[in-house]
Amino acid sequence: MSKPNFAIASLSLGSCLYHSLPTKLEVAASLGYDGLEIFIPDFEAFVDEVRNGAHRQLFPKSFTLASLSTEALERECAKAIAAMADGLGLSLPLLQPIRNFENFRSEEELQAGLDGIERWLKLMEHFRCDLVLVCSNYVPGRPITEAYTFKMYLEAQVHAFTRLGNLAAGYNVRIGYEPLAWGTVIDNWEQVWEVVRRVDLPNVGIILDSFNSLGNQYADPGTASSVRVGQTLAGMVENLEKLSRTIPGDKIFIYQLADAVRPAQPVSDGPDAPRRMTWSRASRVFPCEPCEEELSIQNVSLDEPNPPSGYLGFLPVVQMTKLVQATGYAGWWSLEVFNKSLLEEDEGCTWRHGRRGIDGLNSLWEAISHEHPSLLEGELSESDESLGSFDATLDHVASVPRKALVRETVEEWQVQTELPIQ
């Protein structure tokens, strides 16, 4: 398995209120990233800055605002960002996010949604980017009723993404569908995969995000433990192994990464903000960030019901990443971290977050490539209050070859740590 290209979402380098898109490109390149996802609000802020006279060094001397329409200005700005990225040795693997592309109850509503997305499709060739992220959403009210069932809702999504895929194909653009952890109707990989599978277009695929998958199917910030009631690490690994057997690697269009810390106290749903949305915006961290306190693996017992993971975050990101790679996926690893720290105004904000991110990606790569034998598919997680022995975890792994692989890794771990296999 060759090392993947590393990217970071521009939003994860600081708020566009204080940090410009060109600055983020420079920081990403300096820290060794291979690419930068373009967050649409960052690009829109850049367009406004150009309109107000900034960043003229990125444009030809003949560039003038006076004769440009908004559409033409956006086109020239996309070209400028793409040229700057290219000069820095960066790719732009993704434009995101397209929101609210669901819950269509008429062809007129759907057409309005398609018209809105076409604005961005027209810019993709100028970004030199071929992938757009479309996410599921928090839908206010009661979108599912006795009269309008989940089956009908899903049928409408299949129709909508078929239309969108065909539209995007005319621009040589791929569409990646991502489930958000707080989606009202669509909130997990199985639902999104059902839509993608039924659409059956080569340019429509799934986007997997470790936070959005694990933050919904494993974690729940509304509980005292921050773990979903009734969920276990073993159960989550079983679900992820199902993912690895179900989705072909070439239908995963990008893999986004983030971990999260537990909230200081349980988070409740707000009138317009589901608890997972509130938690997501404030508490994501980069994968494999170290804890503030050094934890010795020598002192960890496999029989402890809630052993420490050794990481700042508590989601089983390492296990998910291994099983995403097991699909045959060979694409980007791209960071998408929201946190209240991104609102810091000082110039060092972009560097601090960028450094943490690239260090986390490198640590994750070391874990996945077995340079750290203590990091294994059934890795101990501080968040799993019901984890028993490793045999209990293995019993939930359906694949006999994978059981053998995990057992082999556990045995290697035993040699390294002198801990007994439970």
Short mmCIF file of C-alpha atoms in Angstrom, two decimals:
data_model
loop_
_atom_site.label_atom_id
_atom_site.label_comp_id
_atom_site.label_asym_id
_atom_site.label_seq_id
_atom_site.Cartn_x
_atom_site.Cartn_y
_atom_site.Cartn_z
CA MET A 1 0.00 0.00 0.00
CA SER A 2 1.60 3.24 -1.13
CA LYS A 3 1.32 6.39 0.96
CA PRO A 4 -1.74 8.45 0.02
CA ASN A 5 -1.71 12.09 -0.96
CA PHE A 6 -2.50 14.35 2.00
CA ALA A 7 -4.91 17.30 1.81
CA ILE A 8 -6.65 19.63 4.20
CA ALA A 9 -9.89 21.56 3.80
CA SER A 10 -9.27 25.30 3.63
CA LEU A 11 -11.82 25.77 6.42
CA SER A 12 -9.57 23.74 8.76
CA LEU A 13 -6.80 26.35 8.57
CA GLY A 14 -8.83 29.13 10.14
CA SER A 15 -11.94 31.19 9.59
CA CYS A 16 -12.27 33.20 6.39
CA LEU A 17 -13.17 36.14 8.62
CA TYR A 18 -9.48 36.47 9.49
CA HIS A 19 -7.45 34.25 7.15
CA SER A 20 -7.48 34.49 3.37
CA LEU A 21 -7.53 31.64 0.88
CA PRO A 22 -4.11 32.60 -0.61
CA THR A 23 -2.60 32.50 2.88
CA LYS A 24 -4.04 29.04 3.42
CA LEU A 25 -2.58 27.83 0.12
CA GLU A 26 0.87 29.10 1.13
CA VAL A 27 0.68 27.49 4.56
CA ALA A 28 -0.53 24.14 3.19
CA ALA A 29 2.30 24.03 0.67
CA SER A 30 4.91 25.03 3.24
CA LEU A 31 3.82 22.28 5.63
CA GLY A 32 4.02 19.55 3.01
CA TYR A 33 0.41 18.95 2.05
CA ASP A 34 -0.27 17.70 -1.47
CA GLY A 35 -3.61 19.43 -1.84
CA LEU A 36 -6.18 21.82 -0.43
CA GLU A 37 -9.94 21.33 -0.50
CA ILE A 38 -11.68 24.56 -1.44
CA PHE A 39 -14.39 25.51 1.06
CA ILE A 40 -16.96 27.57 -0.81
CA PRO A 41 -17.24 30.33 1.85
CA ASP A 42 -13.44 30.73 1.66
CA PHE A 43 -13.65 31.21 -2.10
CA GLU A 44 -16.58 33.62 -1.81
CA ALA A 45 -14.60 35.64 0.75
CA PHE A 46 -11.66 35.70 -1.68
CA VAL A 47 -13.92 37.01 -4.47
CA ASP A 48 -15.14 39.79 -2.17
CA GLU A 49 -11.55 40.67 -1.23
CA VAL A 50 -10.61 40.90 -4.92
CA ARG A 51 -13.67 43.04 -5.59
CA ASN A 52 -12.43 45.38 -2.84
CA GLY A 53 -8.96 45.68 -4.39
CA ALA A 54 -6.96 42.93 -2.63
CA HIS A 55 -4.74 40.18 -4.14
CA ARG A 56 -4.03 42.05 -7.39
CA GLN A 57 -0.61 40.36 -7.59
CA LEU A 58 -2.44 37.12 -8.47
CA PHE A 59 -3.94 38.57 -11.64
CA PRO A 60 -2.51 39.82 -14.96
CA LYS A 61 -1.68 43.52 -15.16
CA SER A 62 -4.48 43.88 -17.69
CA PHE A 63 -7.03 42.63 -15.15
CA THR A 64 -9.79 45.14 -14.49
CA LEU A 65 -12.93 44.85 -12.43
CA ALA A 66 -14.94 47.49 -14.22
CA SER A 67 -16.18 45.35 -17.07
CA LEU A 68 -16.63 42.06 -15.21
CA SER A 69 -19.97 40.52 -14.27
CA THR A 70 -20.16 38.53 -11.04
CA GLU A 71 -19.96 35.30 -13.04
CA ALA A 72 -16.89 36.52 -14.93
CA LEU A 73 -15.21 37.69 -11.71
CA GLU A 74 -15.76 34.30 -10.09
CA ARG A 75 -14.29 32.63 -13.14
CA GLU A 76 -11.16 34.82 -13.04
CA CYS A 77 -10.81 34.25 -9.30
CA ALA A 78 -11.05 30.46 -9.76
CA LYS A 79 -8.30 30.68 -12.40
CA ALA A 80 -6.13 32.74 -10.03
CA ILE A 81 -6.53 30.26 -7.17
CA ALA A 82 -5.80 27.31 -9.46
CA ALA A 83 -2.70 29.02 -10.86
CA MET A 84 -1.44 29.87 -7.38
CA ALA A 85 -1.99 26.30 -6.19
CA ASP A 86 -0.17 24.94 -9.22
CA GLY A 87 2.75 27.27 -8.62
CA LEU A 88 2.99 26.01 -5.05
CA GLY A 89 2.83 22.35 -6.12
CA LEU A 90 -0.67 21.85 -4.72
CA SER A 91 -3.69 20.13 -6.24
CA LEU A 92 -7.29 21.14 -5.53
CA PRO A 93 -8.97 17.74 -5.07
CA LEU A 94 -12.42 18.92 -3.95
CA LEU A 95 -14.86 21.82 -3.90
CA GLN A 96 -17.29 21.75 -0.99
CA PRO A 97 -19.98 21.84 0.29
CA ILE A 98 -23.18 21.84 -1.75
CA ARG A 99 -25.96 21.88 0.84
CA ASN A 100 -29.73 21.40 0.77
CA PHE A 101 -29.83 19.14 -2.27
CA GLU A 102 -32.65 16.97 -0.93
CA ASN A 103 -36.27 16.89 0.15
CA PHE A 104 -37.52 17.86 -3.30
CA ARG A 105 -41.29 17.56 -3.60
CA SER A 106 -41.63 18.75 -7.21
CA GLU A 107 -39.68 18.94 -10.45
CA GLU A 108 -39.64 22.71 -10.08
CA GLU A 109 -37.87 22.44 -6.71
CA LEU A 110 -35.37 19.97 -8.12
CA GLN A 111 -34.65 22.15 -11.14
CA ALA A 112 -33.99 25.11 -8.85
CA GLY A 113 -31.51 22.95 -6.93
CA LEU A 114 -29.76 21.88 -10.13
CA ASP A 115 -29.59 25.48 -11.35
CA GLY A 116 -27.90 26.50 -8.11
CA ILE A 117 -25.26 23.78 -8.39
CA GLU A 118 -24.59 24.57 -12.05
CA ARG A 119 -23.02 27.87 -10.96
CA TRP A 120 -20.23 25.79 -9.39
CA LEU A 121 -20.04 23.20 -12.14
CA LYS A 122 -19.20 25.99 -14.58
CA LEU A 123 -16.22 26.98 -12.43
CA MET A 124 -14.71 23.51 -12.00
CA GLU A 125 -12.54 23.53 -15.12
CA HIS A 126 -11.10 26.86 -13.99
CA PHE A 127 -10.29 25.41 -10.55
CA ARG A 128 -8.71 22.41 -12.37
CA CYS A 129 -10.79 20.29 -10.02
CA ASP A 130 -13.20 17.50 -10.95
CA LEU A 131 -14.97 16.63 -7.66
CA VAL A 132 -17.85 18.40 -5.90
CA LEU A 133 -19.12 17.35 -2.46
CA VAL A 134 -22.88 17.22 -1.91
CA CYS A 135 -23.88 16.51 1.68
CA SER A 136 -27.01 15.35 3.44
CA ASN A 137 -28.71 17.90 5.65
CA TYR A 138 -30.62 18.84 8.74
CA VAL A 139 -34.14 19.22 7.40
CA PRO A 140 -36.47 21.20 9.70
CA GLY A 141 -39.96 19.99 10.40
CA ARG A 142 -41.16 16.46 9.69
CA PRO A 143 -39.90 15.42 6.25
CA ILE A 144 -40.98 11.80 6.81
CA THR A 145 -44.68 11.19 7.45
CA GLU A 146 -47.20 8.44 6.85
CA ALA A 147 -48.05 10.12 3.57
CA TYR A 148 -44.42 10.64 2.52
CA THR A 149 -42.39 7.64 3.64
CA PHE A 150 -38.66 7.07 3.88
CA LYS A 151 -38.87 4.85 0.80
CA MET A 152 -40.43 7.73 -1.18
CA TYR A 153 -37.77 10.12 0.15
CA LEU A 154 -34.99 7.80 -0.96
CA GLU A 155 -36.58 7.34 -4.38
CA ALA A 156 -36.61 11.12 -4.78
CA GLN A 157 -32.90 11.26 -3.87
CA VAL A 158 -32.08 8.61 -6.46
CA HIS A 159 -33.93 10.65 -9.07
CA ALA A 160 -32.24 13.90 -7.96
CA PHE A 161 -28.73 12.45 -8.04
CA THR A 162 -29.36 10.83 -11.40
CA ARG A 163 -30.29 14.24 -12.77
CA LEU A 164 -27.31 15.85 -11.04
CA GLY A 165 -24.89 13.19 -12.23
CA ASN A 166 -25.99 13.61 -15.82
CA LEU A 167 -25.71 17.39 -15.54
CA ALA A 168 -22.23 17.16 -13.99
CA ALA A 169 -21.05 14.73 -16.66
CA GLY A 170 -21.45 17.50 -19.22
CA TYR A 171 -18.79 19.43 -17.30
CA ASN A 172 -16.54 16.37 -16.72
CA VAL A 173 -17.22 16.64 -12.99
CA ARG A 174 -17.76 13.91 -10.42
CA ILE A 175 -20.34 14.17 -7.64
CA GLY A 176 -19.52 12.81 -4.18
CA TYR A 177 -22.46 12.24 -1.81
CA GLU A 178 -21.62 12.49 1.90
CA PRO A 179 -23.84 11.59 4.86
CA LEU A 180 -23.64 14.12 7.70
CA ALA A 181 -23.85 12.81 11.26
CA TRP A 182 -26.82 15.09 12.00
CA GLY A 183 -28.75 14.52 8.79
CA THR A 184 -32.46 14.41 9.56
CA VAL A 185 -33.22 11.63 7.09
CA ILE A 186 -29.92 10.64 5.46
CA ASP A 187 -27.25 10.19 8.14
CA ASN A 188 -25.16 7.08 7.44
CA TRP A 189 -23.07 5.42 4.75
CA GLU A 190 -25.57 2.63 4.07
CA GLN A 191 -28.29 5.08 3.03
CA VAL A 192 -25.95 7.09 0.82
CA TRP A 193 -24.53 3.96 -0.75
CA GLU A 194 -28.06 2.80 -1.59
CA VAL A 195 -28.62 6.04 -3.48
CA VAL A 196 -25.25 5.87 -5.25
CA ARG A 197 -25.71 2.19 -6.13
CA ARG A 198 -29.13 2.80 -7.63
CA VAL A 199 -28.04 5.90 -9.54
CA ASP A 200 -25.34 3.72 -11.12
CA LEU A 201 -23.45 6.49 -12.91
CA PRO A 202 -19.65 6.43 -13.15
CA ASN A 203 -19.35 10.03 -11.97
CA VAL A 204 -21.54 9.64 -8.85
CA GLY A 205 -19.89 8.12 -5.79
CA ILE A 206 -19.73 8.26 -2.01
CA ILE A 207 -17.63 10.48 0.23
CA LEU A 208 -16.70 8.96 3.56
CA ASP A 209 -15.82 11.14 6.53
CA SER A 210 -14.52 9.53 9.71
CA PHE A 211 -16.21 12.08 11.96
CA ASN A 212 -19.57 11.99 10.23
CA SER A 213 -19.62 8.19 10.16
CA LEU A 214 -18.33 7.53 13.68
CA GLY A 215 -19.93 10.62 15.20
CA ASN A 216 -23.32 9.19 14.27
CA GLN A 217 -22.98 5.42 14.35
CA TYR A 218 -20.57 5.17 17.28
CA ALA A 219 -20.76 8.37 19.30
CA ASP A 220 -23.56 10.41 20.81
CA PRO A 221 -22.64 13.69 22.56
CA GLY A 222 -25.97 13.59 24.36
CA THR A 223 -24.98 10.66 26.61
CA ALA A 224 -22.80 10.77 29.69
CA SER A 225 -20.16 8.56 28.06
CA SER A 226 -20.45 10.25 24.62
CA VAL A 227 -20.99 6.76 23.18
CA ARG A 228 -24.24 5.82 21.50
CA VAL A 229 -26.46 3.79 23.83
CA GLY A 230 -25.99 0.10 23.14
CA GLN A 231 -23.00 0.62 20.83
CA THR A 232 -19.63 -1.04 21.37
CA LEU A 233 -16.30 -0.83 19.65
CA ALA A 234 -16.79 -4.40 18.46
CA GLY A 235 -20.18 -3.50 17.00
CA MET A 236 -18.73 -0.47 15.24
CA VAL A 237 -15.89 -2.55 13.78
CA GLU A 238 -18.48 -5.01 12.50
CA ASN A 239 -20.34 -2.19 10.76
CA LEU A 240 -17.11 -0.88 9.23
CA GLU A 241 -16.16 -4.32 8.01
CA LYS A 242 -19.54 -4.50 6.31
CA LEU A 243 -18.65 -1.20 4.65
CA SER A 244 -15.34 -2.67 3.44
CA ARG A 245 -17.15 -5.64 1.89
CA THR A 246 -19.93 -3.55 0.37
CA ILE A 247 -18.43 -0.45 -1.26
CA PRO A 248 -15.85 -0.86 -4.05
CA GLY A 249 -12.82 1.33 -3.44
CA ASP A 250 -13.24 3.14 -6.75
CA LYS A 251 -16.70 4.36 -5.71
CA ILE A 252 -15.23 6.17 -2.69
CA PHE A 253 -14.37 9.49 -4.27
CA ILE A 254 -12.51 10.97 -1.27
CA TYR A 255 -11.89 10.03 2.35
CA GLN A 256 -12.11 12.89 4.85
CA LEU A 257 -10.63 12.62 8.32
CA ALA A 258 -11.29 14.07 11.74
CA ASP A 259 -11.52 12.83 15.30
CA ALA A 260 -13.38 14.51 18.17
CA VAL A 261 -13.14 15.08 21.89
CA ARG A 262 -15.92 14.37 24.32
CA PRO A 263 -17.95 17.43 25.32
CA ALA A 264 -17.45 18.61 28.89
CA GLN A 265 -21.10 17.77 29.51
CA PRO A 266 -23.82 16.13 27.42
CA VAL A 267 -25.08 18.26 24.53
CA SER A 268 -28.81 18.65 23.90
CA ASP A 269 -30.66 19.25 20.65
CA GLY A 270 -31.50 22.89 20.03
CA PRO A 271 -34.54 24.20 18.12
CA ASP A 272 -32.49 24.59 14.93
CA ALA A 273 -29.29 22.72 15.81
CA PRO A 274 -29.14 18.97 16.40
CA ARG A 275 -26.70 18.04 19.15
CA ARG A 276 -24.26 16.37 16.77
CA MET A 277 -24.10 19.55 14.68
CA THR A 278 -23.33 21.66 17.76
CA TRP A 279 -20.69 19.17 18.89
CA SER A 280 -19.16 18.95 15.41
CA ARG A 281 -18.71 22.69 15.04
CA ALA A 282 -16.85 23.04 18.35
CA SER A 283 -15.05 19.80 19.14
CA ARG A 284 -13.41 18.12 16.17
CA VAL A 285 -9.68 17.48 16.38
CA PHE A 286 -7.14 16.03 13.97
CA PRO A 287 -6.61 12.26 13.82
CA CYS A 288 -3.99 10.64 16.05
CA GLU A 289 -3.25 13.80 18.02
CA PRO A 290 -1.45 12.87 21.25
CA CYS A 291 -3.02 13.26 24.65
CA GLU A 292 -1.64 15.96 26.87
CA GLU A 293 -0.53 13.26 29.30
CA GLU A 294 1.84 10.54 28.14
CA LEU A 295 0.17 7.14 28.34
CA SER A 296 2.26 4.01 28.63
CA ILE A 297 0.93 1.00 26.74
CA GLN A 298 2.79 -1.15 29.26
CA ASN A 299 0.23 -0.20 31.92
CA VAL A 300 -2.87 -0.97 29.82
CA SER A 301 -4.84 -4.10 30.59
CA LEU A 302 -6.86 -5.65 27.80
CA ASP A 303 -9.54 -6.49 30.38
CA GLU A 304 -10.19 -2.87 31.30
CA PRO A 305 -13.68 -1.91 30.14
CA ASN A 306 -12.62 1.62 29.21
CA PRO A 307 -8.86 1.76 28.50
CA PRO A 308 -7.29 4.95 27.16
CA SER A 309 -6.68 5.20 23.43
CA GLY A 310 -3.55 7.32 23.70
CA TYR A 311 -5.10 9.99 21.47
CA LEU A 312 -6.70 13.35 22.10
CA GLY A 313 -9.88 12.22 20.32
CA PHE A 314 -11.88 9.14 21.21
CA LEU A 315 -13.42 7.97 17.93
CA PRO A 316 -12.04 4.74 16.37
CA VAL A 317 -10.52 6.55 13.39
CA VAL A 318 -7.61 4.12 13.01
CA GLN A 319 -9.95 1.14 12.69
CA MET A 320 -12.17 2.95 10.20
CA THR A 321 -9.21 4.00 8.10
CA LYS A 322 -7.87 0.46 7.92
CA LEU A 323 -11.23 -0.82 6.74
CA VAL A 324 -11.68 2.01 4.23
CA GLN A 325 -8.30 1.04 2.79
CA ALA A 326 -9.46 -2.59 2.73
CA THR A 327 -12.04 -1.63 0.07
CA GLY A 328 -9.17 -1.00 -2.32
CA TYR A 329 -9.48 2.76 -1.93
CA ALA A 330 -6.24 4.44 -3.04
CA GLY A 331 -7.25 8.11 -3.05
CA TRP A 332 -6.72 11.22 -0.96
CA TRP A 333 -6.69 11.42 2.82
CA SER A 334 -8.12 14.86 3.46
CA LEU A 335 -8.62 16.59 6.79
CA GLU A 336 -11.89 18.32 7.60
CA VAL A 337 -11.84 19.70 11.11
CA PHE A 338 -14.23 22.24 12.56
CA ASN A 339 -13.37 23.66 15.97
CA LYS A 340 -13.96 26.90 17.85
CA SER A 341 -10.18 27.39 17.81
CA LEU A 342 -10.45 28.17 14.09
CA LEU A 343 -11.90 31.55 15.06
CA GLU A 344 -8.53 32.64 16.47
CA GLU A 345 -7.53 35.85 14.72
CA ASP A 346 -3.73 35.81 14.94
CA GLU A 347 -1.55 34.95 11.95
CA GLY A 348 -0.27 31.81 13.65
CA CYS A 349 -3.72 30.20 13.57
CA THR A 350 -3.28 28.73 10.09
CA TRP A 351 0.19 27.39 10.92
CA ARG A 352 -0.86 25.83 14.23
CA HIS A 353 -3.79 23.99 12.73
CA GLY A 354 -1.90 23.03 9.61
CA ARG A 355 0.99 21.61 11.63
CA ARG A 356 -1.31 19.62 13.88
CA GLY A 357 -3.07 18.27 10.82
CA ILE A 358 0.00 17.12 8.88
CA ASP A 359 1.46 15.55 12.02
CA GLY A 360 -1.82 13.71 12.58
CA LEU A 361 -1.91 12.39 9.02
CA ASN A 362 1.65 11.15 9.27
CA SER A 363 0.90 9.46 12.59
CA LEU A 364 -2.18 7.83 11.11
CA TRP A 365 -0.18 6.61 8.13
CA GLU A 366 2.39 5.09 10.47
CA ALA A 367 -0.40 3.33 12.35
CA ILE A 368 -2.03 1.99 9.20
CA SER A 369 1.25 0.82 7.69
CA HIS A 370 2.04 -1.09 10.93
CA GLU A 371 5.04 0.99 11.86
CA HIS A 372 3.39 1.08 15.30
CA PRO A 373 2.33 -2.52 15.98
CA SER A 374 0.24 -1.48 18.99
CA LEU A 375 -2.32 0.12 16.67
CA LEU A 376 -4.52 -2.69 15.40
CA GLU A 377 -7.93 -3.26 13.94
CA GLY A 378 -9.47 -3.86 17.36
CA GLU A 379 -7.52 -0.98 18.89
CA LEU A 380 -8.48 -0.13 22.44
CA SER A 381 -10.66 2.95 22.69
CA GLU A 382 -11.13 5.09 25.77
CA SER A 383 -14.73 5.67 24.74
CA ASP A 384 -15.99 2.09 24.69
CA GLU A 385 -17.43 1.32 28.09
CA SER A 386 -18.45 -2.22 27.19
CA LEU A 387 -15.29 -3.53 25.51
CA GLY A 388 -14.27 -6.90 26.87
CA SER A 389 -11.54 -9.22 25.67
CA PHE A 390 -10.03 -9.25 22.22
CA ASP A 391 -11.70 -12.59 21.55
CA ALA A 392 -15.07 -10.85 22.00
CA THR A 393 -14.05 -8.32 19.37
CA LEU A 394 -12.84 -11.02 17.03
CA ASP A 395 -16.15 -12.85 17.35
CA HIS A 396 -17.78 -9.86 15.67
CA VAL A 397 -15.43 -9.98 12.68
CA ALA A 398 -17.05 -12.14 10.05
CA SER A 399 -14.06 -12.66 7.77
CA VAL A 400 -11.91 -15.60 8.79
CA PRO A 401 -8.83 -14.18 7.00
CA ARG A 402 -9.36 -10.87 8.77
CA LYS A 403 -9.66 -12.68 12.11
CA ALA A 404 -6.32 -14.32 11.41
CA LEU A 405 -4.81 -10.97 10.50
CA VAL A 406 -6.07 -9.35 13.70
CA ARG A 407 -4.88 -12.29 15.79
CA GLU A 408 -1.47 -12.10 14.14
CA THR A 409 -1.29 -8.40 14.94
CA VAL A 410 -2.34 -9.02 18.55
CA GLU A 411 0.40 -11.62 18.90
CA GLU A 412 2.92 -9.13 17.51
CA TRP A 413 1.62 -6.58 19.99
CA GLN A 414 2.11 -9.08 22.83
CA VAL A 415 5.76 -9.53 21.86
CA GLN A 416 6.31 -5.78 21.74
CA THR A 417 4.52 -4.95 24.99
CA GLU A 418 4.89 -8.18 26.98
CA LEU A 419 1.16 -8.09 27.67
CA PRO A 420 -0.82 -11.36 27.73
CA ILE A 421 -3.34 -11.99 24.94
CA GLN A 422 -6.77 -12.11 26.52
#
